[in-house]
């Protein structure tokens, strides 16, 4: 079934990038626009200024659902990412543009509950130990099993693929049976230390501050909004000093909306030192550090999911 405006579709590439408009893309963005969407090559080809270009809104993972709202003759699709809440932009989800060839119509194949990728980056193979068909699949991606594991490999249904693909069974995990803890989310985020900062990034190839929080909780089956100010609205404020590892710090300048978020990594020290893990715009990577003075000056709250 072809893509149609007003109907849902799913992402068929490992990581698709959501753009502000087709006209906003730059020559350096070419690898992210192809039918295979080579995100690693895209990230590797950018300089530090290009990594923070505001043409990127967010990213979507393999199998993620979108609502198609427009299809252009030049191959672009305007969509709403329904699994990325963005209340201030669209009550249905995060709006933006994707190359239409990175989407496929919804296929109801498979009735088993999905498993979630639990390794930082993996690939989907044509057969156990065979050639890689879909490289660059990242933590937090949900995949529907296509049968039991065989020789430590698991077959999964993959959007846009006629037959199941395979990945090591230990690269997958079942969704949590109980409500996950903040420390579990912190543990997921810690596996992304040193990942490059990409404005709008939402993967282990490149990520931004709110993307790190969204992806860590998504891995555990909890759907948080995509942007930091929406994440603040969706979480519970704490009295500063009561925060514990896995809670969230929010930052804003006087009279401005929240512009940054980090994950608490230690209780506040007696001397007032606070520590966090965050995707740092200035250092252009995910780091864990004590809050510098300028961060402390703009700290406006601690929240709990």
CSV table of C-alpha atoms in Angstrom, one decimal:
chain,number,residue,atom,x,y,z
A,1,UNK,CA,0.0,0.0,0.0
A,2,UNK,CA,1.4,3.4,-1.0
A,3,UNK,CA,1.8,6.3,1.4
A,4,UNK,CA,-1.2,8.5,1.6
A,5,UNK,CA,-1.9,11.8,3.4
A,6,UNK,CA,-4.1,11.3,6.4
A,7,UNK,CA,-2.7,7.8,7.1
A,8,UNK,CA,0.0,6.5,9.3
A,9,UNK,CA,3.3,5.2,8.0
A,10,UNK,CA,6.5,3.9,9.7
A,11,UNK,CA,10.2,4.6,9.4
A,12,UNK,CA,12.0,2.1,7.3
A,13,UNK,CA,15.6,3.2,7.9
A,14,UNK,CA,17.7,2.8,11.1
A,15,UNK,CA,17.5,6.6,11.9
A,16,UNK,CA,15.5,9.2,9.9
A,17,UNK,CA,16.0,12.9,10.4
A,18,UNK,CA,13.1,15.3,10.8
A,19,UNK,CA,13.8,18.6,9.0
A,20,UNK,CA,12.2,22.1,9.3
A,21,UNK,CA,11.6,22.1,5.5
A,22,UNK,CA,13.0,20.5,2.3
A,23,UNK,CA,14.5,23.9,1.4
A,24,UNK,CA,16.5,24.1,4.7
A,25,UNK,CA,18.8,21.1,3.9
A,26,UNK,CA,22.4,21.8,3.2
A,27,UNK,CA,24.9,20.0,0.8
A,28,UNK,CA,26.5,18.3,3.9
A,29,UNK,CA,23.1,16.7,4.7
A,30,UNK,CA,23.2,14.4,1.6
A,31,UNK,CA,24.0,11.1,3.4
A,32,UNK,CA,21.0,11.6,5.7
A,33,UNK,CA,18.6,12.1,2.8
A,34,UNK,CA,19.1,8.8,0.9
A,35,UNK,CA,16.9,5.7,0.9
A,36,UNK,CA,19.4,4.1,3.4
A,37,UNK,CA,20.0,7.3,5.5
A,38,UNK,CA,23.7,6.9,6.4
A,39,UNK,CA,23.6,8.8,9.6
A,40,UNK,CA,27.1,7.9,10.6
A,41,UNK,CA,28.5,9.3,7.4
A,42,UNK,CA,26.4,12.4,7.8
A,43,UNK,CA,27.6,13.1,11.3
A,44,UNK,CA,31.2,12.4,10.3
A,45,UNK,CA,31.0,14.8,7.4
A,46,UNK,CA,29.9,17.8,9.5
A,47,UNK,CA,32.1,20.4,11.2
A,48,UNK,CA,31.3,21.7,14.7
A,49,UNK,CA,29.3,24.6,13.3
A,50,UNK,CA,27.2,22.3,11.0
A,51,UNK,CA,26.5,20.0,14.0
A,52,UNK,CA,24.3,22.7,15.5
A,53,UNK,CA,22.5,23.9,12.4
A,54,UNK,CA,18.8,24.6,13.2
A,55,UNK,CA,17.5,22.9,10.1
A,56,UNK,CA,17.2,19.7,12.1
A,57,UNK,CA,14.2,19.3,14.4
A,58,UNK,CA,14.5,15.7,15.7
A,59,UNK,CA,15.2,12.1,14.5
A,60,UNK,CA,13.0,9.0,14.3
A,61,UNK,CA,14.0,5.4,14.8
A,62,UNK,CA,13.3,2.3,12.7
A,63,UNK,CA,9.7,1.3,13.0
A,64,UNK,CA,8.6,4.6,14.6
A,65,UNK,CA,5.1,5.7,13.6
A,66,UNK,CA,4.3,9.0,11.8
A,67,UNK,CA,1.1,10.5,10.5
A,68,UNK,CA,1.5,11.7,6.9
A,69,UNK,CA,0.0,15.1,6.3
A,70,UNK,CA,1.4,16.0,2.9
A,71,UNK,CA,3.3,14.3,0.0
A,72,UNK,CA,5.2,16.5,-2.4
A,73,UNK,CA,6.0,15.6,-6.0
A,74,UNK,CA,9.7,16.1,-5.3
A,75,UNK,CA,9.7,13.1,-2.8
A,76,UNK,CA,9.3,14.9,0.5
A,77,UNK,CA,6.6,14.0,3.1
A,78,UNK,CA,5.3,16.3,5.8
A,79,UNK,CA,4.6,14.2,8.9
A,80,UNK,CA,3.8,14.3,12.5
A,81,UNK,CA,6.0,12.1,14.7
A,82,UNK,CA,3.2,10.7,16.9
A,83,UNK,CA,5.6,9.0,19.3
A,84,UNK,CA,7.4,12.3,20.2
A,85,UNK,CA,5.0,14.5,22.1
A,86,UNK,CA,5.4,18.2,21.4
A,87,UNK,CA,2.3,19.9,22.8
A,88,UNK,CA,3.4,23.5,22.0
A,89,UNK,CA,3.8,22.6,18.3
A,90,UNK,CA,1.1,20.0,17.5
A,91,UNK,CA,-1.1,18.0,20.0
A,92,UNK,CA,-0.6,15.0,17.8
A,93,UNK,CA,3.2,14.9,18.0
A,94,UNK,CA,6.4,16.6,16.5
A,95,UNK,CA,5.8,18.0,13.0
A,96,UNK,CA,8.4,18.2,10.3
A,97,UNK,CA,9.6,16.9,6.9
A,98,UNK,CA,11.2,13.6,5.8
A,99,UNK,CA,12.2,12.1,2.5
A,100,UNK,CA,9.2,9.9,1.6
A,101,UNK,CA,11.4,7.0,0.6
A,102,UNK,CA,12.5,6.6,4.3
A,103,UNK,CA,8.9,5.7,5.1
A,104,UNK,CA,6.7,2.7,4.3
A,105,UNK,CA,3.1,2.0,4.8
A,106,UNK,CA,2.0,0.3,8.0
A,107,UNK,CA,2.3,-3.5,7.9
A,108,UNK,CA,0.5,-5.4,10.6
A,109,UNK,CA,2.9,-8.4,10.3
A,110,UNK,CA,3.6,-10.0,13.6
A,111,UNK,CA,1.5,-10.1,16.7
A,112,UNK,CA,4.1,-10.7,19.4
A,113,UNK,CA,4.9,-7.8,21.8
A,114,UNK,CA,7.9,-5.9,20.5
A,115,UNK,CA,11.4,-6.2,21.9
A,116,UNK,CA,13.7,-3.2,22.3
A,117,UNK,CA,17.3,-2.9,21.1
A,118,UNK,CA,19.5,-2.8,24.3
A,119,UNK,CA,22.9,-2.4,22.7
A,120,UNK,CA,24.2,1.0,21.7
A,121,UNK,CA,24.4,0.3,18.0
A,122,UNK,CA,23.7,-2.9,16.1
A,123,UNK,CA,22.9,-4.1,12.6
A,124,UNK,CA,20.2,-6.3,11.1
A,125,UNK,CA,21.4,-9.2,9.0
A,126,UNK,CA,20.0,-11.2,6.1
A,127,UNK,CA,20.6,-14.4,8.0
A,128,UNK,CA,22.3,-15.4,11.3
A,129,UNK,CA,25.9,-14.3,10.8
A,130,UNK,CA,25.1,-13.1,7.3
A,131,UNK,CA,25.5,-9.8,5.5
A,132,UNK,CA,24.2,-6.6,7.2
A,133,UNK,CA,21.1,-5.3,5.4
A,134,UNK,CA,20.2,-2.4,7.8
A,135,UNK,CA,23.3,-1.0,9.7
A,136,UNK,CA,23.3,1.6,12.4
A,137,UNK,CA,20.2,0.5,14.4
A,138,UNK,CA,20.4,2.1,17.8
A,139,UNK,CA,19.4,1.6,21.4
A,140,UNK,CA,15.7,2.2,22.0
A,141,UNK,CA,14.5,0.9,18.7
A,142,UNK,CA,11.5,-1.5,19.0
A,143,UNK,CA,11.3,-4.6,16.8
A,144,UNK,CA,8.6,-7.2,16.5
A,145,UNK,CA,9.9,-10.8,16.8
A,146,UNK,CA,9.4,-13.1,13.8
A,147,UNK,CA,9.9,-16.3,15.7
A,148,UNK,CA,12.1,-17.8,18.4
A,149,UNK,CA,15.8,-17.3,18.7
A,150,UNK,CA,18.1,-19.7,16.8
A,151,UNK,CA,21.7,-20.3,17.7
A,152,UNK,CA,21.7,-17.0,19.7
A,153,UNK,CA,20.2,-15.0,16.8
A,154,UNK,CA,16.7,-13.6,16.7
A,155,UNK,CA,14.5,-13.0,13.6
A,156,UNK,CA,12.5,-9.8,13.6
A,157,UNK,CA,10.0,-8.1,11.3
A,158,UNK,CA,11.5,-5.0,9.7
A,159,UNK,CA,9.4,-2.3,8.0
A,160,UNK,CA,10.0,-2.3,4.3
A,161,UNK,CA,11.7,-5.7,4.2
A,162,UNK,CA,9.9,-8.6,2.6
A,163,UNK,CA,11.4,-11.2,4.9
A,164,UNK,CA,12.6,-11.2,8.5
A,165,UNK,CA,16.1,-10.0,9.4
A,166,UNK,CA,18.3,-11.2,12.2
A,167,UNK,CA,20.4,-9.8,15.0
A,168,UNK,CA,22.1,-11.3,18.0
A,169,UNK,CA,19.5,-12.2,20.6
A,170,UNK,CA,21.5,-10.6,23.4
A,171,UNK,CA,21.2,-7.2,21.6
A,172,UNK,CA,17.4,-7.2,22.5
A,173,UNK,CA,15.5,-6.9,25.7
A,174,UNK,CA,11.9,-7.4,26.8
A,175,UNK,CA,10.1,-4.2,27.9
A,176,UNK,CA,10.3,-3.7,31.6
A,177,UNK,CA,7.6,-5.6,33.5
A,178,UNK,CA,7.3,-2.9,36.2
A,179,UNK,CA,7.7,0.9,36.2
A,180,UNK,CA,11.4,1.6,35.5
A,181,UNK,CA,13.4,3.6,37.9
A,182,UNK,CA,15.3,6.9,37.4
A,183,UNK,CA,18.6,5.1,38.0
A,184,UNK,CA,17.8,2.6,35.2
A,185,UNK,CA,17.3,5.6,32.8
A,186,UNK,CA,20.6,7.1,34.0
A,187,UNK,CA,22.3,3.8,33.3
A,188,UNK,CA,21.0,3.9,29.7
A,189,UNK,CA,22.2,7.5,29.3
A,190,UNK,CA,25.6,6.7,30.7
A,191,UNK,CA,26.2,4.3,27.8
A,192,UNK,CA,26.0,7.3,25.5
A,193,UNK,CA,28.9,9.1,27.1
A,194,UNK,CA,31.1,10.8,24.4
A,195,UNK,CA,28.5,10.6,21.7
A,196,UNK,CA,28.7,13.7,19.5
A,197,UNK,CA,26.3,16.5,20.1
A,198,UNK,CA,24.0,17.1,17.1
A,199,UNK,CA,21.2,19.6,17.3
A,200,UNK,CA,18.0,17.6,17.0
A,201,UNK,CA,19.9,14.3,17.3
A,202,UNK,CA,18.1,11.4,18.9
A,203,UNK,CA,20.5,8.4,18.4
A,204,UNK,CA,23.7,6.9,19.5
A,205,UNK,CA,25.3,8.5,16.3
A,206,UNK,CA,24.6,12.0,17.6
A,207,UNK,CA,22.2,13.5,20.2
A,208,UNK,CA,21.1,16.7,21.9
A,209,UNK,CA,20.3,17.4,25.5
A,210,UNK,CA,16.6,16.6,25.4
A,211,UNK,CA,17.1,13.8,23.0
A,212,UNK,CA,19.4,12.1,25.5
A,213,UNK,CA,16.6,12.2,28.2
A,214,UNK,CA,13.9,11.2,25.7
A,215,UNK,CA,15.9,8.2,24.4
A,216,UNK,CA,17.0,7.0,27.8
A,217,UNK,CA,13.4,6.8,29.0
A,218,UNK,CA,12.1,5.4,25.6
A,219,UNK,CA,14.5,2.5,26.0
A,220,UNK,CA,12.5,1.7,29.2
A,221,UNK,CA,9.1,2.1,27.6
A,222,UNK,CA,8.4,5.6,29.0
A,223,UNK,CA,7.3,8.2,26.5
A,224,UNK,CA,8.5,11.6,27.4
A,225,UNK,CA,8.1,14.8,25.3
A,226,UNK,CA,10.9,15.6,22.8
A,227,UNK,CA,11.9,19.1,23.9
A,228,UNK,CA,13.3,20.2,27.2
A,229,UNK,CA,10.5,22.8,28.1
A,230,UNK,CA,7.9,20.1,27.4
A,231,UNK,CA,9.8,17.6,29.5
A,232,UNK,CA,9.7,20.0,32.4
A,233,UNK,CA,6.0,20.3,32.1
A,234,UNK,CA,5.6,16.5,32.0
A,235,UNK,CA,7.7,15.8,35.1
A,236,UNK,CA,7.3,16.5,38.8
A,237,UNK,CA,9.2,19.4,40.4
A,238,UNK,CA,11.4,18.7,43.4
A,239,UNK,CA,12.8,20.9,46.1
A,240,UNK,CA,16.4,21.7,45.1
A,241,UNK,CA,18.5,19.5,47.4
A,242,UNK,CA,16.1,16.6,47.2
A,243,UNK,CA,17.3,15.4,43.8
A,244,UNK,CA,18.8,12.0,43.4
A,245,UNK,CA,20.7,10.2,40.6
A,246,UNK,CA,18.4,9.9,37.5
A,247,UNK,CA,16.4,13.0,38.3
A,248,UNK,CA,16.5,15.9,35.9
A,249,UNK,CA,18.0,19.4,36.1
A,250,UNK,CA,16.5,22.2,34.0
A,251,UNK,CA,18.1,25.5,33.0
A,252,UNK,CA,16.8,28.8,31.8
A,253,UNK,CA,18.0,32.4,31.6
A,254,UNK,CA,15.9,35.1,33.4
A,255,UNK,CA,12.6,35.6,31.7
A,256,UNK,CA,13.3,33.0,29.0
A,257,UNK,CA,12.0,29.5,28.5
A,258,UNK,CA,13.9,26.4,29.5
A,259,UNK,CA,16.8,25.8,27.1
A,260,UNK,CA,18.8,22.9,28.6
A,261,UNK,CA,18.4,19.7,30.5
A,262,UNK,CA,20.7,17.3,32.2
A,263,UNK,CA,20.5,14.1,34.2
A,264,UNK,CA,21.5,14.1,37.9
A,265,UNK,CA,24.4,11.7,38.5
A,266,UNK,CA,25.0,12.3,42.3
A,267,UNK,CA,23.1,13.7,45.3
A,268,UNK,CA,24.1,17.4,46.0
A,269,UNK,CA,27.4,17.5,48.0
A,270,UNK,CA,27.6,19.2,51.3
A,271,UNK,CA,29.5,22.1,49.7
A,272,UNK,CA,26.7,22.6,47.2
A,273,UNK,CA,28.4,20.9,44.2
A,274,UNK,CA,26.0,19.2,41.8
A,275,UNK,CA,26.9,16.8,39.0
A,276,UNK,CA,25.0,15.9,35.8
A,277,UNK,CA,25.3,13.9,32.6
A,278,UNK,CA,24.2,15.9,29.6
A,279,UNK,CA,24.7,16.4,25.9
A,280,UNK,CA,26.7,19.6,26.0
A,281,UNK,CA,26.3,22.2,23.2
A,282,UNK,CA,29.6,23.9,24.1
A,283,UNK,CA,31.7,20.7,24.3
A,284,UNK,CA,29.9,19.1,21.4
A,285,UNK,CA,29.5,15.7,23.1
A,286,UNK,CA,27.8,13.9,26.0
A,287,UNK,CA,29.7,14.5,29.2
A,288,UNK,CA,29.4,14.0,32.9
A,289,UNK,CA,30.7,16.9,35.0
A,290,UNK,CA,30.1,19.1,38.1
A,291,UNK,CA,27.8,22.0,37.2
A,292,UNK,CA,30.1,25.0,36.1
A,293,UNK,CA,29.3,28.3,37.6
A,294,UNK,CA,27.3,29.5,34.6
A,295,UNK,CA,25.1,26.4,34.7
A,296,UNK,CA,24.5,26.9,38.5
A,297,UNK,CA,23.5,30.4,37.8
A,298,UNK,CA,20.8,29.3,35.3
A,299,UNK,CA,19.5,26.2,37.2
A,300,UNK,CA,15.8,26.7,37.6
A,301,UNK,CA,14.7,23.4,39.0
A,302,UNK,CA,15.1,19.7,39.6
A,303,UNK,CA,12.3,17.3,38.5
A,304,UNK,CA,11.5,13.6,38.7
A,305,UNK,CA,9.9,11.4,36.0
